[in-house]
Short mmCIF file of C-alpha atoms and ligand atoms in Angstrom, two decimals:
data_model
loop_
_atom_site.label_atom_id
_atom_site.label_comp_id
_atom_site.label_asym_id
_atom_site.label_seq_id
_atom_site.Cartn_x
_atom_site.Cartn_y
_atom_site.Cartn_z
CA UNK A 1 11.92 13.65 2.81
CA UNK A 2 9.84 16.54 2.17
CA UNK A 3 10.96 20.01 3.02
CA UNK A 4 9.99 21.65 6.21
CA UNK A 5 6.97 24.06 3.63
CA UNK A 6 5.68 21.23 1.96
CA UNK A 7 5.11 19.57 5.66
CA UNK A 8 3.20 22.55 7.03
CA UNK A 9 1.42 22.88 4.01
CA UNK A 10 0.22 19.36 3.82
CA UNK A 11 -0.24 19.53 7.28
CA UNK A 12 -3.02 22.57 6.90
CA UNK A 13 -4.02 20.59 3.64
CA UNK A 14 -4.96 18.00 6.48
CA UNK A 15 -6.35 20.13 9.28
CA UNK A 16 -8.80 21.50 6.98
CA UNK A 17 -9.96 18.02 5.86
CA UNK A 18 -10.28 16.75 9.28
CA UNK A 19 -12.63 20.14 9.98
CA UNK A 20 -14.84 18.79 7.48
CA UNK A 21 -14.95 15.39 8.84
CA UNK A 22 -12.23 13.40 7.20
CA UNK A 23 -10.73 11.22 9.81
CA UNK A 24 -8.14 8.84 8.05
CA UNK A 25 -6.06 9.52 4.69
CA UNK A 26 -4.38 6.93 2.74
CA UNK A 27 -0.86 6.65 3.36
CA UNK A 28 0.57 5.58 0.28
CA UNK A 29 3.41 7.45 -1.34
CA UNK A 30 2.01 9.02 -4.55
CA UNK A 31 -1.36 9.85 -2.83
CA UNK A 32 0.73 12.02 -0.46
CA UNK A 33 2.70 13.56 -2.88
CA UNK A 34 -0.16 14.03 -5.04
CA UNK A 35 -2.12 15.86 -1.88
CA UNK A 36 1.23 17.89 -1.37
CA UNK A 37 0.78 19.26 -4.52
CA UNK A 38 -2.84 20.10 -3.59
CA UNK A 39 -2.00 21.53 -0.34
CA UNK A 40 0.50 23.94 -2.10
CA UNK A 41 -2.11 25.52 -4.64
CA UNK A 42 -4.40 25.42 -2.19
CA UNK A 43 -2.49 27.95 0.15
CA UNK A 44 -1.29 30.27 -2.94
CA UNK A 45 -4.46 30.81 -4.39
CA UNK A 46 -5.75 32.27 -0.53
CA UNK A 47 -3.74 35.02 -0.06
CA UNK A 48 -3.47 35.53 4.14
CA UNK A 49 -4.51 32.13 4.73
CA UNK A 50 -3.66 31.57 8.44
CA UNK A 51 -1.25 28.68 9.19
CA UNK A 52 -2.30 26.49 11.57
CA UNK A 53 -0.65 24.76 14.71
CA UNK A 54 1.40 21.67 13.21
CA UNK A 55 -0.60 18.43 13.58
CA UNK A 56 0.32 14.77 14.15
CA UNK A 57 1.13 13.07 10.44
CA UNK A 58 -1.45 10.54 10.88
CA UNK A 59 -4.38 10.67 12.62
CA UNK A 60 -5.90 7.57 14.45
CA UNK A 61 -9.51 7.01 13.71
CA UNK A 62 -11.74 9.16 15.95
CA UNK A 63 -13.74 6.68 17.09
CA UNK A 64 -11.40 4.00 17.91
CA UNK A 65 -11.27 0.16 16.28
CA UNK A 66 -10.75 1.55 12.82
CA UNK A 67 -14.06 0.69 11.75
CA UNK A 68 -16.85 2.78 10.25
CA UNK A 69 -17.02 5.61 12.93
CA UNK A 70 -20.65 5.12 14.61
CA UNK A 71 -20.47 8.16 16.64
CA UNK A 72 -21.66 8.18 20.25
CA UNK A 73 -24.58 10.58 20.69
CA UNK A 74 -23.99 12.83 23.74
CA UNK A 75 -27.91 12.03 24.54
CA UNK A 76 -27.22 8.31 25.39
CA UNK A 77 -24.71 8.81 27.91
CA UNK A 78 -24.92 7.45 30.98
CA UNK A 79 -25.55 10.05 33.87
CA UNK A 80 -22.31 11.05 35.27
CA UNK A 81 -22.59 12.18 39.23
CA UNK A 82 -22.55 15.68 38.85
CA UNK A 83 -22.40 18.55 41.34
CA UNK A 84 -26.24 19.81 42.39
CA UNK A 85 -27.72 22.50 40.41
CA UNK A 86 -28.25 26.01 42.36
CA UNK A 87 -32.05 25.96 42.29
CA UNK A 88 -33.26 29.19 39.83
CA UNK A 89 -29.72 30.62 39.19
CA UNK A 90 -28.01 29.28 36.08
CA UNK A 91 -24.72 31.08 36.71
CA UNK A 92 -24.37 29.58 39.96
CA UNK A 93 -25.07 26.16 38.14
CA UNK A 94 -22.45 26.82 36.04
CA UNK A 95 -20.10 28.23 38.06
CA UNK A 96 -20.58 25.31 40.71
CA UNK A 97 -19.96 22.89 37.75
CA UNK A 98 -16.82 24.41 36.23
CA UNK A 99 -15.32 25.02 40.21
CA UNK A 100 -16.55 21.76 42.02
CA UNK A 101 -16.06 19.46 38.86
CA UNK A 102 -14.34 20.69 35.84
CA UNK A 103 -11.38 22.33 37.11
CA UNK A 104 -9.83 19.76 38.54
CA UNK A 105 -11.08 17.06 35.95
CA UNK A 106 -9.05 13.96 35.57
CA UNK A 107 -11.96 11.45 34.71
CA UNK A 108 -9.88 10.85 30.90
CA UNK A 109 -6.63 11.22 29.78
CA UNK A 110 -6.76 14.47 28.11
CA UNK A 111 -6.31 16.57 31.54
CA UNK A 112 -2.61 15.35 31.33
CA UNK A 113 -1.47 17.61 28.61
CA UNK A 114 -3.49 20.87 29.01
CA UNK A 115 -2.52 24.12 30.83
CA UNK A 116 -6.35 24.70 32.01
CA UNK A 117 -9.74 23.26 31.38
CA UNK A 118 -12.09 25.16 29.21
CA UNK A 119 -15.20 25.68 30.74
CA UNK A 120 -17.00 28.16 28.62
CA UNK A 121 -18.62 31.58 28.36
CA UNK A 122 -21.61 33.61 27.86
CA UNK A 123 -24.66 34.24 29.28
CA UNK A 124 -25.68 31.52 31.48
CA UNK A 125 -29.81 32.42 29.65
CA UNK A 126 -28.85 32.29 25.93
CA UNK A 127 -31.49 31.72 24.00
CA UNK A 128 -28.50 30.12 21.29
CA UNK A 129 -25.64 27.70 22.15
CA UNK A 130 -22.41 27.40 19.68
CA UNK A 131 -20.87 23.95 20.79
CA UNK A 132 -17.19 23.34 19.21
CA UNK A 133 -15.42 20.43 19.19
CA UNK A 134 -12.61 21.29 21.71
CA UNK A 135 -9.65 23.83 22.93
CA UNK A 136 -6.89 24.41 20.76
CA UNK A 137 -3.73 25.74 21.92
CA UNK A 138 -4.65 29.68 22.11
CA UNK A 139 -7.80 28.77 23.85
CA UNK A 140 -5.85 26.53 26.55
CA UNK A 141 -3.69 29.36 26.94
CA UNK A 142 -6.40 31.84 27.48
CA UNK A 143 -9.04 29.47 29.28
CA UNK A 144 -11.61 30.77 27.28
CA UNK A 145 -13.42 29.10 24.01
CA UNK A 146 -13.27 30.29 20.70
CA UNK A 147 -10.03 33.04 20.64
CA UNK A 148 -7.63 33.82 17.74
CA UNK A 149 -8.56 34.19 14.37
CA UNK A 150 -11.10 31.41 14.49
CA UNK A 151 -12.87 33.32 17.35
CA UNK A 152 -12.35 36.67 15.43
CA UNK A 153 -14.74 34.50 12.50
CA UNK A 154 -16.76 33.74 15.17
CA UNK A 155 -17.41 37.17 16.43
CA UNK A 156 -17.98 38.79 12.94
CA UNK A 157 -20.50 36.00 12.41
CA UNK A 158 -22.40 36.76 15.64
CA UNK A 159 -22.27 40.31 14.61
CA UNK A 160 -23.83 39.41 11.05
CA UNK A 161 -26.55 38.04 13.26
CA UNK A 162 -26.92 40.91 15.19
CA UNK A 163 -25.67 39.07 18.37
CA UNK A 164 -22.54 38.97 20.21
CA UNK A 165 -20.58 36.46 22.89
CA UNK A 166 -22.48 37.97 25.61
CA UNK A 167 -25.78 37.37 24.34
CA UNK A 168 -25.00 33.60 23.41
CA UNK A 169 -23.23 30.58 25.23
CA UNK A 170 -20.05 28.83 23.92
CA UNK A 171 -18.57 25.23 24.75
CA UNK A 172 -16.96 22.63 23.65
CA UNK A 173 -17.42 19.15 23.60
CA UNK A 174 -14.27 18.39 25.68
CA UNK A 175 -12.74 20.69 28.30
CA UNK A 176 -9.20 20.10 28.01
CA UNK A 177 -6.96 20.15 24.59
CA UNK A 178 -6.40 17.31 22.91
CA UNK A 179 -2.20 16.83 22.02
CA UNK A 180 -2.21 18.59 18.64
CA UNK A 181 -5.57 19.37 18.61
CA UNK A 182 -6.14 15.96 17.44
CA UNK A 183 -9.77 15.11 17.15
CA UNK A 184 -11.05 14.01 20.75
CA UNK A 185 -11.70 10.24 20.89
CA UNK A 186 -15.18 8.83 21.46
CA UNK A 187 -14.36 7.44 25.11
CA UNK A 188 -12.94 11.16 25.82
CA UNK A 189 -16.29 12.85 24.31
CA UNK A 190 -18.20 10.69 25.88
CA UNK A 191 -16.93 11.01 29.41
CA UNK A 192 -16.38 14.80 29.03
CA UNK A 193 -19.86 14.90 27.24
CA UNK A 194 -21.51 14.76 30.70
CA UNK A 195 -20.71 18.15 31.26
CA UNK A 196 -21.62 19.06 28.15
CA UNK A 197 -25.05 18.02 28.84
CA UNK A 198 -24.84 19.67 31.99
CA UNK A 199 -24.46 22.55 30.60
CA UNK A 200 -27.13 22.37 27.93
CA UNK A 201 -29.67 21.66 30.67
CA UNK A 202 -28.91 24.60 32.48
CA UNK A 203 -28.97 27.09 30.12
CA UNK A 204 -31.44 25.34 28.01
CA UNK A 205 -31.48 27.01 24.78
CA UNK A 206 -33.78 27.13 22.52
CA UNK A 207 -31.07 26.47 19.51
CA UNK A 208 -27.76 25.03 19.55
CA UNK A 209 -25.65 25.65 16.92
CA UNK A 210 -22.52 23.35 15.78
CA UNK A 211 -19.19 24.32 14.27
CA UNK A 212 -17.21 22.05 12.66
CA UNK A 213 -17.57 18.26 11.47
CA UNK A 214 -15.93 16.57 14.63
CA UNK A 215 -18.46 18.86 16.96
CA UNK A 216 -21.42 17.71 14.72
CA UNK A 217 -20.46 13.77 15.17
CA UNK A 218 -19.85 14.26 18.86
CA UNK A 219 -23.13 16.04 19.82
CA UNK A 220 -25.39 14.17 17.09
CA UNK A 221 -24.39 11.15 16.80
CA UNK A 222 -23.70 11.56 12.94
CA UNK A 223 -21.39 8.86 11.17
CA UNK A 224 -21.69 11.61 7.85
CA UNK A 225 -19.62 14.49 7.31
CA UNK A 226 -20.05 17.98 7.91
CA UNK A 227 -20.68 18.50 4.10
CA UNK A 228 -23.41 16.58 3.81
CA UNK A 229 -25.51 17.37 8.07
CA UNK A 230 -24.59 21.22 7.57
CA UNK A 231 -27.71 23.08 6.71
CA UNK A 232 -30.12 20.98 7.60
CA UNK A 233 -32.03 20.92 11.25
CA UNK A 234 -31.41 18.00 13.50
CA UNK A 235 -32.30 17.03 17.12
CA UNK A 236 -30.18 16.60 20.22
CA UNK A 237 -32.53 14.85 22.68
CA UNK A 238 -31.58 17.66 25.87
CA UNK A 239 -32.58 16.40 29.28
CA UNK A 240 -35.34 18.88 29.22
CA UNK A 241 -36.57 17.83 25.61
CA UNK A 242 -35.45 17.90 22.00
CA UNK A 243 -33.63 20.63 21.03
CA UNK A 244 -33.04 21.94 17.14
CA UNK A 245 -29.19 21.65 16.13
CA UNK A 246 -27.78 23.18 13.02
CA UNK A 247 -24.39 22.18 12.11
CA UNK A 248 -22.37 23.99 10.60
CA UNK A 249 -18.47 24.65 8.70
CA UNK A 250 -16.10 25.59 12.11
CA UNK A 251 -14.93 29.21 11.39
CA UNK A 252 -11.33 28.00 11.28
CA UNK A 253 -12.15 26.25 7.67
CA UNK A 254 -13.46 29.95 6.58
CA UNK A 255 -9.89 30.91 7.40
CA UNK A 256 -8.51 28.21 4.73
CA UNK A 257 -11.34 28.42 2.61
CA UNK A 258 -12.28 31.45 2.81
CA UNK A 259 -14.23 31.11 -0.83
CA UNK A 260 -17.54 33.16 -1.42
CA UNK A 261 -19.51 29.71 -2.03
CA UNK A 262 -18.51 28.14 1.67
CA UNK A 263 -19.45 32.25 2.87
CA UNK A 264 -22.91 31.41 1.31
CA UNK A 265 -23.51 28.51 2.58
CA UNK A 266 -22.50 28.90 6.40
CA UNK A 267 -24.48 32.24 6.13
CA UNK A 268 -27.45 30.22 5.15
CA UNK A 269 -26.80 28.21 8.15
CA UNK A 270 -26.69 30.95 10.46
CA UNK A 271 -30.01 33.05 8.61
CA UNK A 272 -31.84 29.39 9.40
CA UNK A 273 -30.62 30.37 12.69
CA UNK A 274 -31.79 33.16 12.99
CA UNK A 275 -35.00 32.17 11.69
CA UNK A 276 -35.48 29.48 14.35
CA UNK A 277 -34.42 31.84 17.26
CA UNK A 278 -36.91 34.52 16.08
CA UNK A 279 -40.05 32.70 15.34
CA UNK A 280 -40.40 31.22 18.91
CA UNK A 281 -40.69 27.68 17.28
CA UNK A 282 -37.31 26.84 18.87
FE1 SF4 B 301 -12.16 15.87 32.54
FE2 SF4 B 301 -13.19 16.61 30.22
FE3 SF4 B 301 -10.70 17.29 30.82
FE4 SF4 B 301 -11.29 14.74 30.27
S1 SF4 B 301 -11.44 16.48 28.83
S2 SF4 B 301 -10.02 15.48 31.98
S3 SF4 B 301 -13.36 14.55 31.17
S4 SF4 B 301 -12.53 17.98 31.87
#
């Protein structure tokens, strides 16, 4: 039985896999102990590395079945019945949404363990949208996306691009937490993914940005892993036309990874951004 460090250890070991997009480990004996042992030099070569909220041992597959995860793209979804937009006022769209629908959500089983939905935040205009994958724990506390040291990331990266949470819009794929902050399945994402899309075609940015490997899959489509979309443009098919998507590593694998090559690269990400947003082609 492994002591109660080596468990949270492994257990970070884990979280930061599944934020780049592993969804399954093998569960034999020496592969464990061997990733122990990985986990534990891991954490004592980043000095302040955050621990994270203990996760479930083993995770299901994401997408259900077991099979090779296929990934439903948020842009085939069947239309959901939706409260009516407020004609010319996005924050009254929004706010309608969140109060007439959201809030009192119980279309999957998720709404059954959280303390409050997470709508989201920002301005209702934003020219750039940061989609996560959903709430953790802090965030269903709060009732607000992207707080704690993940959303502290967050902020200095928005700084870095000379923006801030006011100037952009942030949401998740799912509105309520997941137990454990497991990965949301694909009949969850795709039920919650309605408002989602509700929300994209209201504030209709011109860029949407994704954090994390599990956000990536939900909104794309993507059966690959965030190593291998990140850094490269893709296309989420919004109600009112294609939209650009970068994807990008979720700020809480900075935290345990906080190495100056993974810096590079999500800065890359984030100057393509920037790019995009400021030549008008978005
Ligand atoms: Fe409703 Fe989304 Fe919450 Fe599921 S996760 S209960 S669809 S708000």
């Amino acid at each position: 039985m492994a002591d109660p460090r080596t468990t949270r250890v492994l257990r970070q070991h884990l979280e930061t896999e599944r934020l780049l997009g592993v969804e399954a480990v093998p569960a034999d004996a020496a592969t464990l102990a061997a990733a122990a042992d990985a986990a534990r030099r891991s954490v004592a070569a980043t000095p302040g590395a955050t621990p994270s909220t203990p996760r479930a041992w083993a995770q299901p597959p994401a997408w259900g079945g077991g099979s090779q995860p296929g990934g439903t793209p948020l842009s085939d979804l069947p239309g959901t019945p939706l409260p009516e937009r407020v004609a010319g006022d996005a924050a009254a769209s929004l706010r309608v949404l969140d109060e007439q629908a959201v809030r009192g959500c119980t279309r999957c089983g998720l709404h059954a363990g959280r303390t409050q939905t997470v709508f989201g935040a920002g301005d209702p205009a934003a020219a750039l949208m940061i989609v996560g994958e959903g709430p953790g724990a802090e965030e269903d506390r709060a009732g607000q996306p992207f707080v704690g040291a993940a959303g502290e990331i967050l902020d200095k990266q928005l700084a870095a691009m000379k923006l801030s949470r006011e100037a952009v819009y942030i949401a998740n794929v799912v509105k309520c937490r997941p137990p454990d902050n497991r990965t949301p399945s694909s009949a969850e994402a795709a039920t919650c993914g309605a408002y989602l899309r509700a929300q994209i075609e209201i504030v209709s940015p011109r860029v949407i940005l994704t954090v994390g490997g599990p956000a990536a899959k939900l909104v794309l489509g993507v059966t690959r892993g965030i190593t291998q979309v990140r850094g490269t443009w893709h296309t989420y098919d919004g109600p009112g036309g294609p939209i650009p998507v970068m994807p990008t590593f979720h700020p809480a694998y900075l935290l345990r990874a906080y190495t100056p090559e993974n810096r590079r690269r999500v800065w890359e990400d984030l100057q393509a951004v920037m790019e995009r947003l400021g030549d008008g082609a978005g």
